[in-house]
CSV table of C-alpha atoms in Angstrom, one decimal:
chain,number,residue,atom,x,y,z
A,1,MET,CA,106.4,32.4,-46.8
A,2,ASN,CA,108.5,29.1,-48.0
A,3,LYS,CA,112.2,29.6,-49.6
A,4,GLY,CA,111.2,29.4,-53.5
A,5,LYS,CA,108.7,32.0,-52.7
A,6,LEU,CA,111.2,34.0,-51.0
A,7,ALA,CA,114.0,33.7,-53.8
A,8,LEU,CA,111.5,34.3,-56.3
A,9,GLY,CA,110.3,37.7,-54.3
A,10,ILE,CA,113.8,38.8,-54.2
A,11,ALA,CA,114.4,38.6,-58.1
A,12,ALA,CA,111.3,40.6,-58.5
A,13,LEU,CA,112.1,43.0,-56.5
A,14,LEU,CA,115.7,43.0,-58.0
A,15,LEU,CA,114.4,42.9,-61.5
A,16,LEU,CA,112.4,46.0,-60.5
A,17,ALA,CA,115.1,47.7,-58.8
A,18,ALA,CA,116.6,47.7,-62.2
A,19,GLN,CA,114.3,48.8,-64.5
A,20,LEU,CA,113.3,52.1,-61.6
A,21,GLY,CA,117.4,52.8,-61.8
A,22,GLY,CA,117.4,52.5,-66.0
A,23,CYS,CA,114.3,55.1,-65.8
A,24,ILE,CA,116.3,57.6,-63.5
A,25,GLY,CA,119.1,57.6,-65.9
A,26,VAL,CA,117.4,58.1,-68.5
A,27,GLN,CA,116.1,61.4,-66.7
A,28,GLU,CA,119.4,62.5,-65.8
A,29,GLN,CA,120.5,62.8,-69.5
A,30,ASP,CA,121.0,66.1,-71.3
A,31,GLY,CA,117.2,67.3,-72.6
A,32,PRO,CA,113.6,65.4,-72.7
A,33,PRO,CA,113.6,61.7,-73.8
A,34,ARG,CA,113.1,61.8,-77.3
A,35,ASP,CA,112.4,59.7,-80.5
A,36,ALA,CA,115.3,59.7,-82.6
A,37,ALA,CA,113.0,59.9,-85.8
A,38,LYS,CA,111.9,63.2,-84.3
A,39,ARG,CA,113.0,66.7,-84.0
A,40,VAL,CA,112.0,67.5,-80.7
A,41,ILE,CA,111.6,71.1,-79.1
A,42,SER,CA,111.5,71.8,-75.7
A,43,PHE,CA,109.1,75.0,-74.9
A,44,VAL,CA,108.4,76.4,-71.3
A,45,VAL,CA,105.7,78.8,-71.0
A,46,PRO,CA,104.2,80.7,-68.3
A,47,GLU,CA,100.9,80.1,-67.0
A,48,TYR,CA,98.7,83.5,-67.7
A,49,SER,CA,95.5,81.8,-66.2
A,50,THR,CA,93.8,78.9,-66.1
A,51,ALA,CA,93.2,78.8,-69.9
A,52,THR,CA,96.9,78.6,-70.6
A,53,LYS,CA,97.9,75.0,-70.1
A,54,PRO,CA,94.8,73.6,-72.2
A,55,GLN,CA,95.2,76.3,-75.0
A,56,PHE,CA,98.8,75.6,-75.5
A,57,GLU,CA,98.4,71.9,-75.5
A,58,SER,CA,95.7,72.3,-78.1
A,59,LEU,CA,98.1,74.3,-80.0
A,60,VAL,CA,101.0,71.6,-80.0
A,61,LYS,CA,98.6,69.0,-81.1
A,62,ASP,CA,97.3,70.8,-83.9
A,63,PHE,CA,101.1,71.9,-85.0
A,64,GLU,CA,102.4,67.9,-84.1
A,65,ALA,CA,99.7,66.8,-86.3
A,66,ILE,CA,100.9,69.1,-89.3
A,67,HIS,CA,104.5,68.3,-88.6
A,68,PRO,CA,104.8,65.0,-87.5
A,69,ASP,CA,108.4,64.7,-88.0
A,70,VAL,CA,108.5,67.1,-84.9
A,71,GLU,CA,107.5,67.2,-81.0
A,72,ILE,CA,107.1,69.8,-79.3
A,73,ALA,CA,108.0,69.2,-75.2
A,74,LEU,CA,105.7,71.8,-73.1
A,75,GLN,CA,105.8,73.0,-69.8
A,76,VAL,CA,103.5,75.8,-68.8
A,77,ILE,CA,104.8,76.7,-65.2
A,78,ASN,CA,103.2,78.9,-62.9
A,79,TRP,CA,104.5,82.3,-62.6
A,80,ASP,CA,105.7,82.2,-58.6
A,81,PHE,CA,107.7,79.3,-59.8
A,82,LEU,CA,109.3,79.6,-63.3
A,83,ASP,CA,112.1,81.5,-62.5
A,84,SER,CA,113.8,79.3,-60.4
A,85,ALA,CA,112.0,76.1,-62.9
A,86,TYR,CA,114.4,77.6,-65.6
A,87,ASN,CA,117.2,78.6,-63.8
A,88,THR,CA,117.4,74.8,-62.4
A,89,MET,CA,117.4,73.6,-66.2
A,90,ILE,CA,120.2,76.2,-67.2
A,91,SER,CA,121.9,75.2,-64.0
A,92,LYS,CA,121.9,71.4,-65.5
A,93,ASN,CA,123.4,72.7,-69.3
A,94,GLN,CA,119.5,71.5,-69.9
A,95,PRO,CA,117.9,75.3,-71.2
A,96,PRO,CA,114.8,74.6,-72.8
A,97,ASP,CA,115.1,75.3,-76.8
A,98,LEU,CA,112.0,78.1,-76.2
A,99,LEU,CA,110.9,79.9,-73.2
A,100,ILE,CA,108.8,83.0,-72.6
A,101,THR,CA,109.6,85.4,-69.6
A,102,ASN,CA,110.1,88.7,-68.5
A,103,VAL,CA,114.0,89.2,-68.8
A,104,TYR,CA,116.5,88.0,-71.3
A,105,ALA,CA,119.8,90.3,-71.5
A,106,HIS,CA,121.7,88.5,-69.0
A,107,PHE,CA,121.2,85.2,-70.6
A,108,ALA,CA,122.4,87.3,-74.1
A,109,ARG,CA,125.6,88.4,-72.5
A,110,ASP,CA,126.4,85.3,-71.2
A,111,GLY,CA,126.4,83.5,-74.8
A,112,LEU,CA,123.5,81.0,-73.8
A,113,LEU,CA,120.9,82.1,-76.6
A,114,SER,CA,120.7,82.4,-80.1
A,115,SER,CA,120.1,84.8,-82.1
A,116,MET,CA,116.4,85.6,-84.0
A,117,GLU,CA,117.5,86.7,-86.4
A,118,ASP,CA,118.5,83.0,-87.9
A,119,ILE,CA,115.5,81.6,-86.8
A,120,VAL,CA,112.4,84.4,-87.2
A,121,SER,CA,111.2,84.1,-90.6
A,122,PRO,CA,111.1,87.6,-92.4
A,123,ALA,CA,107.8,87.5,-93.0
A,124,LEU,CA,106.9,87.1,-89.0
A,125,LYS,CA,109.6,89.5,-88.2
A,126,SER,CA,107.8,92.2,-90.5
A,127,ARG,CA,104.9,92.1,-88.8
A,128,PHE,CA,105.6,93.0,-85.1
A,129,TYR,CA,105.4,96.4,-83.7
A,130,PRO,CA,109.0,97.8,-83.8
A,131,VAL,CA,109.2,99.5,-80.3
A,132,LEU,CA,108.2,95.9,-78.9
A,133,LEU,CA,110.8,94.6,-81.1
A,134,ASN,CA,113.6,96.6,-80.1
A,135,ASN,CA,112.9,96.0,-76.3
A,136,GLY,CA,114.3,92.6,-77.3
A,137,THR,CA,117.4,94.1,-79.0
A,138,MET,CA,120.6,94.1,-77.1
A,139,GLY,CA,124.0,95.5,-78.9
A,140,GLY,CA,122.0,95.3,-82.4
A,141,VAL,CA,121.2,91.9,-82.4
A,142,LEU,CA,117.6,90.6,-81.8
A,143,TYR,CA,118.0,87.9,-79.0
A,144,ALA,CA,113.9,88.0,-78.0
A,145,LEU,CA,110.8,88.0,-79.9
A,146,PRO,CA,108.1,89.8,-78.2
A,147,TYR,CA,104.9,87.6,-77.2
A,148,VAL,CA,102.5,89.7,-75.4
A,149,ALA,CA,102.3,93.0,-74.0
A,150,SER,CA,100.3,95.1,-71.9
A,151,THR,CA,99.9,98.8,-70.2
A,152,ARG,CA,99.1,99.7,-66.5
A,153,GLU,CA,96.1,101.8,-65.3
A,154,MET,CA,94.7,102.6,-62.3
A,155,TYR,CA,91.4,100.5,-62.3
A,156,TYR,CA,88.6,101.2,-59.3
A,157,ASN,CA,85.8,99.9,-58.1
A,158,LYS,CA,83.1,102.4,-59.6
A,159,ASP,CA,80.2,101.4,-57.2
A,160,ILE,CA,82.5,102.8,-53.9
A,161,PHE,CA,83.1,105.9,-56.1
A,162,ASP,CA,79.8,106.2,-57.1
A,163,GLU,CA,78.1,105.9,-53.4
A,164,LEU,CA,80.8,108.3,-52.1
A,165,GLY,CA,80.1,110.8,-55.0
A,166,ILE,CA,83.8,110.7,-56.0
A,167,ALA,CA,83.5,111.4,-60.0
A,168,GLU,CA,87.0,110.9,-61.5
A,169,PRO,CA,89.8,108.5,-60.6
A,170,PRO,CA,92.9,110.2,-59.0
A,171,ARG,CA,95.2,112.4,-61.4
A,172,THR,CA,97.8,113.7,-59.0
A,173,TRP,CA,99.2,112.2,-55.5
A,174,THR,CA,97.8,114.5,-53.7
A,175,GLU,CA,94.3,113.4,-55.2
A,176,LEU,CA,95.3,109.5,-54.7
A,177,GLU,CA,95.5,110.3,-50.9
A,178,GLU,CA,92.7,112.2,-50.6
A,179,THR,CA,90.6,109.8,-52.3
A,180,ALA,CA,92.1,106.8,-50.7
A,181,ARG,CA,91.0,108.9,-47.5
A,182,LYS,CA,87.5,108.8,-48.4
A,183,ILE,CA,87.3,105.7,-49.1
A,184,LYS,CA,88.7,104.5,-45.6
A,185,GLU,CA,87.1,106.9,-43.5
A,186,LEU,CA,83.5,106.8,-44.9
A,187,LYS,CA,83.5,103.0,-46.8
A,188,ARG,CA,85.8,101.6,-44.3
A,189,GLU,CA,87.7,99.5,-46.9
A,190,ASP,CA,90.9,100.0,-47.9
A,191,GLY,CA,91.7,102.5,-50.4
A,192,PHE,CA,94.5,101.9,-52.5
A,193,GLY,CA,95.8,98.3,-53.3
A,194,LEU,CA,99.8,98.4,-52.7
A,195,ASP,CA,101.4,95.8,-54.4
A,196,PHE,CA,105.2,95.3,-52.9
A,197,THR,CA,105.0,91.1,-52.9
A,198,ASP,CA,108.0,89.3,-54.6
A,199,ASN,CA,106.3,89.2,-58.0
A,200,GLU,CA,105.3,92.9,-58.4
A,201,ILE,CA,107.0,95.4,-56.6
A,202,TRP,CA,109.8,96.6,-59.2
A,203,ALA,CA,106.3,96.9,-61.2
A,204,TYR,CA,104.8,99.7,-58.3
A,205,LEU,CA,108.4,101.2,-58.2
A,206,SER,CA,108.6,102.5,-61.6
A,207,TYR,CA,104.6,103.9,-61.5
A,208,PHE,CA,106.1,105.9,-58.7
A,209,PHE,CA,109.8,106.4,-59.9
A,210,ILE,CA,108.3,107.9,-63.2
A,211,GLY,CA,105.5,109.6,-61.5
A,212,ALA,CA,107.8,111.5,-59.6
A,213,GLY,CA,110.2,112.9,-62.5
A,214,GLY,CA,112.8,109.9,-62.3
A,215,GLY,CA,113.4,106.1,-63.3
A,216,TRP,CA,115.5,103.6,-63.5
A,217,MET,CA,117.9,104.8,-65.3
A,218,LYS,CA,118.6,108.0,-67.3
A,219,ASP,CA,121.9,108.6,-70.3
A,220,GLY,CA,122.2,104.9,-70.3
A,221,LYS,CA,123.3,105.1,-66.2
A,222,TRP,CA,121.5,104.0,-63.0
A,223,THR,CA,119.7,106.6,-61.5
A,224,ILE,CA,118.0,104.3,-59.0
A,225,ASN,CA,118.8,106.2,-55.6
A,226,SER,CA,117.7,109.6,-56.9
A,227,PRO,CA,116.1,111.9,-55.1
A,228,GLU,CA,112.9,111.9,-57.4
A,229,ASN,CA,112.9,107.8,-56.9
A,230,VAL,CA,113.5,108.3,-53.3
A,231,GLU,CA,110.6,110.8,-53.0
A,232,GLY,CA,108.4,108.1,-55.0
A,233,LEU,CA,109.2,105.2,-52.5
A,234,THR,CA,108.6,107.9,-49.4
A,235,PHE,CA,105.2,108.7,-50.8
A,236,LEU,CA,104.0,105.1,-51.2
A,237,LEU,CA,105.3,104.4,-47.3
A,238,ASN,CA,103.5,106.9,-46.3
A,239,LEU,CA,99.8,106.1,-47.5
A,240,TYR,CA,100.9,102.7,-46.2
A,241,GLU,CA,101.7,104.4,-42.6
A,242,LYS,CA,98.6,106.3,-42.7
A,243,GLY,CA,96.3,103.5,-43.3
A,244,LEU,CA,95.5,104.3,-46.6
A,245,THR,CA,96.5,101.0,-48.6
A,246,ASP,CA,95.7,97.1,-47.9
A,247,ALA,CA,96.9,96.0,-44.7
A,248,GLU,CA,99.4,93.6,-46.5
A,249,PRO,CA,101.4,95.0,-49.7
A,250,THR,CA,103.8,92.3,-49.3
A,251,VAL,CA,101.6,89.2,-49.1
A,252,THR,CA,98.4,90.0,-51.1
A,253,THR,CA,99.3,89.4,-54.8
A,254,ARG,CA,97.9,91.4,-57.7
A,255,ASP,CA,95.7,88.4,-58.7
A,256,GLU,CA,94.3,88.6,-55.1
A,257,LYS,CA,94.2,92.3,-54.5
A,258,GLN,CA,91.8,92.5,-58.4
A,259,ARG,CA,89.5,89.8,-56.8
A,260,ILE,CA,89.5,91.8,-53.3
A,261,LEU,CA,88.3,95.2,-55.4
A,262,GLY,CA,85.5,93.3,-57.2
A,263,ASN,CA,84.5,92.0,-54.4
A,264,GLY,CA,83.7,95.5,-52.9
A,265,LYS,CA,86.4,95.3,-50.7
A,266,LEU,CA,89.2,97.6,-51.9
A,267,GLY,CA,88.7,101.0,-53.9
A,268,MET,CA,91.5,101.1,-56.5
A,269,MET,CA,94.6,99.9,-57.7
A,270,ILE,CA,97.2,99.5,-60.6
A,271,SER,CA,96.7,96.6,-63.2
A,272,GLY,CA,96.7,95.5,-66.4
A,273,ASN,CA,95.0,94.8,-69.6
A,274,TYR,CA,94.2,91.2,-68.3
A,275,PHE,CA,92.0,92.6,-65.6
A,276,THR,CA,89.5,93.1,-68.1
A,277,ALA,CA,88.8,89.6,-69.2
A,278,VAL,CA,89.6,88.2,-65.9
A,279,VAL,CA,87.9,90.1,-63.2
A,280,PRO,CA,84.7,91.0,-64.6
A,281,ARG,CA,84.2,87.1,-65.4
A,282,GLU,CA,84.5,86.1,-61.9
A,283,PHE,CA,82.5,89.2,-60.6
A,284,PRO,CA,80.0,89.9,-63.3
A,285,GLY,CA,78.1,92.2,-61.4
A,286,LEU,CA,80.6,94.7,-60.9
A,287,LYS,CA,81.1,98.3,-62.1
A,288,TRP,CA,84.8,99.1,-63.1
A,289,ARG,CA,86.4,101.8,-64.5
A,290,LEU,CA,90.0,103.1,-65.0
A,291,GLY,CA,91.8,106.1,-65.5
A,292,PRO,CA,95.6,107.0,-65.4
A,293,ILE,CA,98.5,106.2,-63.3
A,294,PRO,CA,98.7,109.4,-60.8
A,295,VAL,CA,101.9,111.4,-61.0
A,296,LYS,CA,102.7,114.2,-58.7
A,297,LYS,CA,101.8,117.6,-59.3
A,298,GLY,CA,103.5,119.4,-62.3
A,299,ILE,CA,104.4,116.0,-63.7
A,300,PRO,CA,103.2,114.9,-67.1
A,301,PRO,CA,100.8,111.7,-67.4
A,302,PHE,CA,102.7,108.9,-69.0
A,303,VAL,CA,101.6,105.1,-69.9
A,304,PHE,CA,103.6,102.5,-68.8
A,305,GLY,CA,104.1,99.3,-71.0
A,306,VAL,CA,104.7,95.6,-70.0
A,307,GLN,CA,106.1,92.6,-72.7
A,308,ASP,CA,106.9,89.2,-72.3
A,309,MET,CA,109.3,87.9,-74.4
A,310,LEU,CA,110.4,84.5,-76.3
A,311,MET,CA,113.9,83.3,-76.6
A,312,ALA,CA,115.7,80.3,-78.2
A,313,PHE,CA,118.3,79.1,-76.3
A,314,LYS,CA,121.3,77.4,-77.5
A,315,THR,CA,121.2,73.5,-77.1
A,316,ASP,CA,123.5,70.7,-78.2
A,317,HIS,CA,119.9,69.6,-80.6
A,318,THR,CA,119.3,73.0,-82.0
A,319,ASP,CA,117.4,73.1,-85.1
A,320,LYS,CA,116.7,76.3,-86.3
A,321,LYS,CA,114.2,75.2,-88.8
A,322,ALA,CA,112.2,73.4,-86.7
A,323,LEU,CA,111.8,76.5,-84.2
A,324,SER,CA,111.4,78.6,-87.5
A,325,GLN,CA,108.2,76.5,-88.3
A,326,PHE,CA,107.2,76.4,-84.7
A,327,LEU,CA,107.0,80.5,-84.3
A,328,ASP,CA,105.5,80.7,-87.7
A,329,PHE,CA,102.8,78.7,-86.4
A,330,LEU,CA,102.3,80.1,-82.8
A,331,TYR,CA,102.2,83.6,-84.0
A,332,GLU,CA,99.4,82.7,-87.0
A,333,ASP,CA,97.1,85.5,-87.0
A,334,GLY,CA,93.9,83.4,-86.2
A,335,ARG,CA,95.8,81.4,-83.6
A,336,TYR,CA,97.5,84.1,-81.6
A,337,GLU,CA,94.2,86.5,-81.7
A,338,ASP,CA,93.1,83.3,-79.7
A,339,VAL,CA,95.4,83.8,-77.2
A,340,ILE,CA,95.3,87.3,-76.8
A,341,LEU,CA,91.2,87.7,-76.6
A,342,ARG,CA,91.6,84.4,-73.8
A,343,GLU,CA,94.4,85.9,-71.9
A,344,GLY,CA,93.2,89.8,-71.9
A,345,LEU,CA,96.4,90.7,-73.0
A,346,LEU,CA,97.6,93.3,-76.3
A,347,PRO,CA,98.6,91.8,-79.1
A,348,VAL,CA,102.7,92.1,-80.2
A,349,THR,CA,101.7,92.0,-83.8
A,350,ARG,CA,100.5,95.0,-86.4
A,351,THR,CA,98.2,91.9,-88.2
A,352,VAL,CA,96.4,91.3,-85.3
A,353,GLY,CA,96.5,94.6,-83.2
A,354,GLY,CA,95.0,96.2,-86.7
A,355,LYS,CA,92.2,94.0,-86.8
A,356,LEU,CA,91.0,94.2,-83.1
A,357,ALA,CA,91.7,97.7,-83.4
A,358,ALA,CA,89.4,97.9,-86.3
A,359,GLN,CA,86.6,96.7,-84.2
A,360,ASP,CA,87.2,98.4,-80.4
A,361,SER,CA,88.2,102.0,-80.7
A,362,SER,CA,89.4,101.8,-76.8
A,363,LEU,CA,91.9,99.1,-77.8
A,364,LYS,CA,93.4,101.0,-80.7
A,365,GLN,CA,93.8,104.1,-78.5
A,366,THR,CA,95.4,101.8,-75.8
A,367,LEU,CA,97.7,100.2,-78.8
A,368,ASP,CA,98.8,103.4,-79.8
A,369,SER,CA,99.8,104.8,-76.7
A,370,LEU,CA,102.0,101.4,-76.5
A,371,GLN,CA,104.2,102.7,-79.2
A,372,THR,CA,105.2,105.7,-76.9
A,373,ALA,CA,105.4,103.6,-73.5
A,374,LYS,CA,107.7,103.5,-71.0
A,375,PHE,CA,109.3,100.2,-70.4
A,376,TYR,CA,111.5,98.5,-67.6
A,377,PRO,CA,115.2,98.3,-69.0
A,378,TYR,CA,114.8,95.2,-71.0
A,379,SER,CA,117.8,95.3,-72.9
A,380,VAL,CA,120.0,96.1,-69.9
A,381,PRO,CA,121.7,92.8,-68.4
A,382,ALA,CA,121.8,94.0,-65.0
A,383,TRP,CA,118.2,94.4,-64.6
A,384,SER,CA,117.5,90.8,-63.8
A,385,ALA,CA,119.6,91.4,-60.7
A,386,VAL,CA,117.9,94.5,-59.7
A,387,LEU,CA,114.8,92.8,-60.1
A,388,ASP,CA,115.7,90.3,-57.9
A,389,ALA,CA,117.0,92.5,-55.6
A,390,THR,CA,113.7,94.4,-55.1
A,391,ARG,CA,112.1,91.0,-54.0
A,392,ASN,CA,112.1,91.3,-50.5
A,393,MET,CA,113.1,95.0,-50.1
A,394,GLY,CA,109.3,96.2,-49.6
A,395,GLN,CA,108.9,94.2,-46.1
A,396,SER,CA,112.4,96.1,-44.8
A,397,VAL,CA,110.7,99.4,-46.0
A,398,LEU,CA,107.5,99.2,-44.7
A,399,LEU,CA,108.6,97.7,-41.5
A,400,GLY,CA,111.2,100.6,-41.3
A,401,GLN,CA,114.2,98.5,-41.3
A,402,LEU,CA,115.4,100.3,-44.2
A,403,THR,CA,114.5,104.0,-45.0
A,404,PRO,CA,113.7,104.3,-49.0
A,405,GLN,CA,117.2,106.3,-49.2
A,406,GLN,CA,119.1,103.0,-47.8
A,407,ALA,CA,116.8,100.9,-49.4
A,408,LEU,CA,117.2,102.1,-53.2
A,409,ASP,CA,120.8,103.1,-52.2
A,410,GLN,CA,121.7,99.2,-52.1
A,411,LEU,CA,120.1,98.7,-55.2
A,412,GLN,CA,121.8,101.1,-57.0
A,413,GLN,CA,125.2,99.4,-55.7
A,414,ILE,CA,123.4,96.2,-57.1
A,415,ALA,CA,122.7,97.9,-60.3
A,416,VAL,CA,126.1,99.1,-60.6
A,417,ALA,CA,128.1,96.5,-59.7
A,418,LYS,CA,126.6,93.9,-62.1
A,419,SER,CA,126.7,96.3,-64.7
A,420,ARG,CA,130.8,96.2,-64.4
């Protein structure tokens, strides 16, 4: 290479470095790059299924066509990475304008959220089921709108039950153990799917706390280490030690367990309404049924409800009018119904719920039961810290590093400390 070409090459490299440096500088500015003539809404959404991203991309495209002065900066993020993603944004003082996730109260306590009363239109607010709207209310202020909901029940492989002559799903802990043992001994398959992974353990703790007559809180106070809750966790530990659960409760996720059940290698597990939309699609020959969550003998049966919520963070570019327009569009009956049907979840608006219930009596029964369901303590700011603290607890208990009493004592201490 001669000197002239060498000089030109160095100049080109310097120019490229300057251009790259400029690009990096833009990315480090607060918020996404935006057209000054447009109102921009950054929107972070969890990935419920493979249908989530294309569905939201289409929705955003349709909204921007109607509102050319608004740009939706959409991010669809897998649930496994969602928490770390939005927490990183918040730590950099770049929170999304809108976020859908499963906790909100600690954000509201820290003054990070806008009141939804200032954003949601009265017409839209009136369409939500009141019990779900209440879960997004803290200190009398509405901070989070319900987005989707589900109820949890026992799903089981009917072929396995029929082959073993098991006529009904278990309703009590005794029946659950007996059924799991029969499946294990006679069918040589796992009886009960126990999910102690870091993205579902708090659900199974809830089922068996309540099933023992306990719960996370009572009369506004944390009761995590109550005798009832210890008994519930001890029951699950005993099932595992007797070989009546799947072999790796802290490894195989809920979605993986659903596939194992669909493949005939698992007898039963507790899951949500999405089971009915996802699993039969992957395993069209599967015969499945559902029953209640088993409880200790003498404890009344219960329905457990779960909801994800949509919240608006305070940002230096918050445009409440644009947010209100987008929320009206997002929850418009036709579009929202399509989301519900594709994802196999429950609607949170009475208009869509009423329409679908009129077409399906079992769905009507489910939506009716949701109105009196047990829920997580969503509106308690310390709930987020408690939830996080459960993530690695399962392995410690199953390996005998902590007794159920010790594990729940630790959780109780965290809950109390974070509530001060």
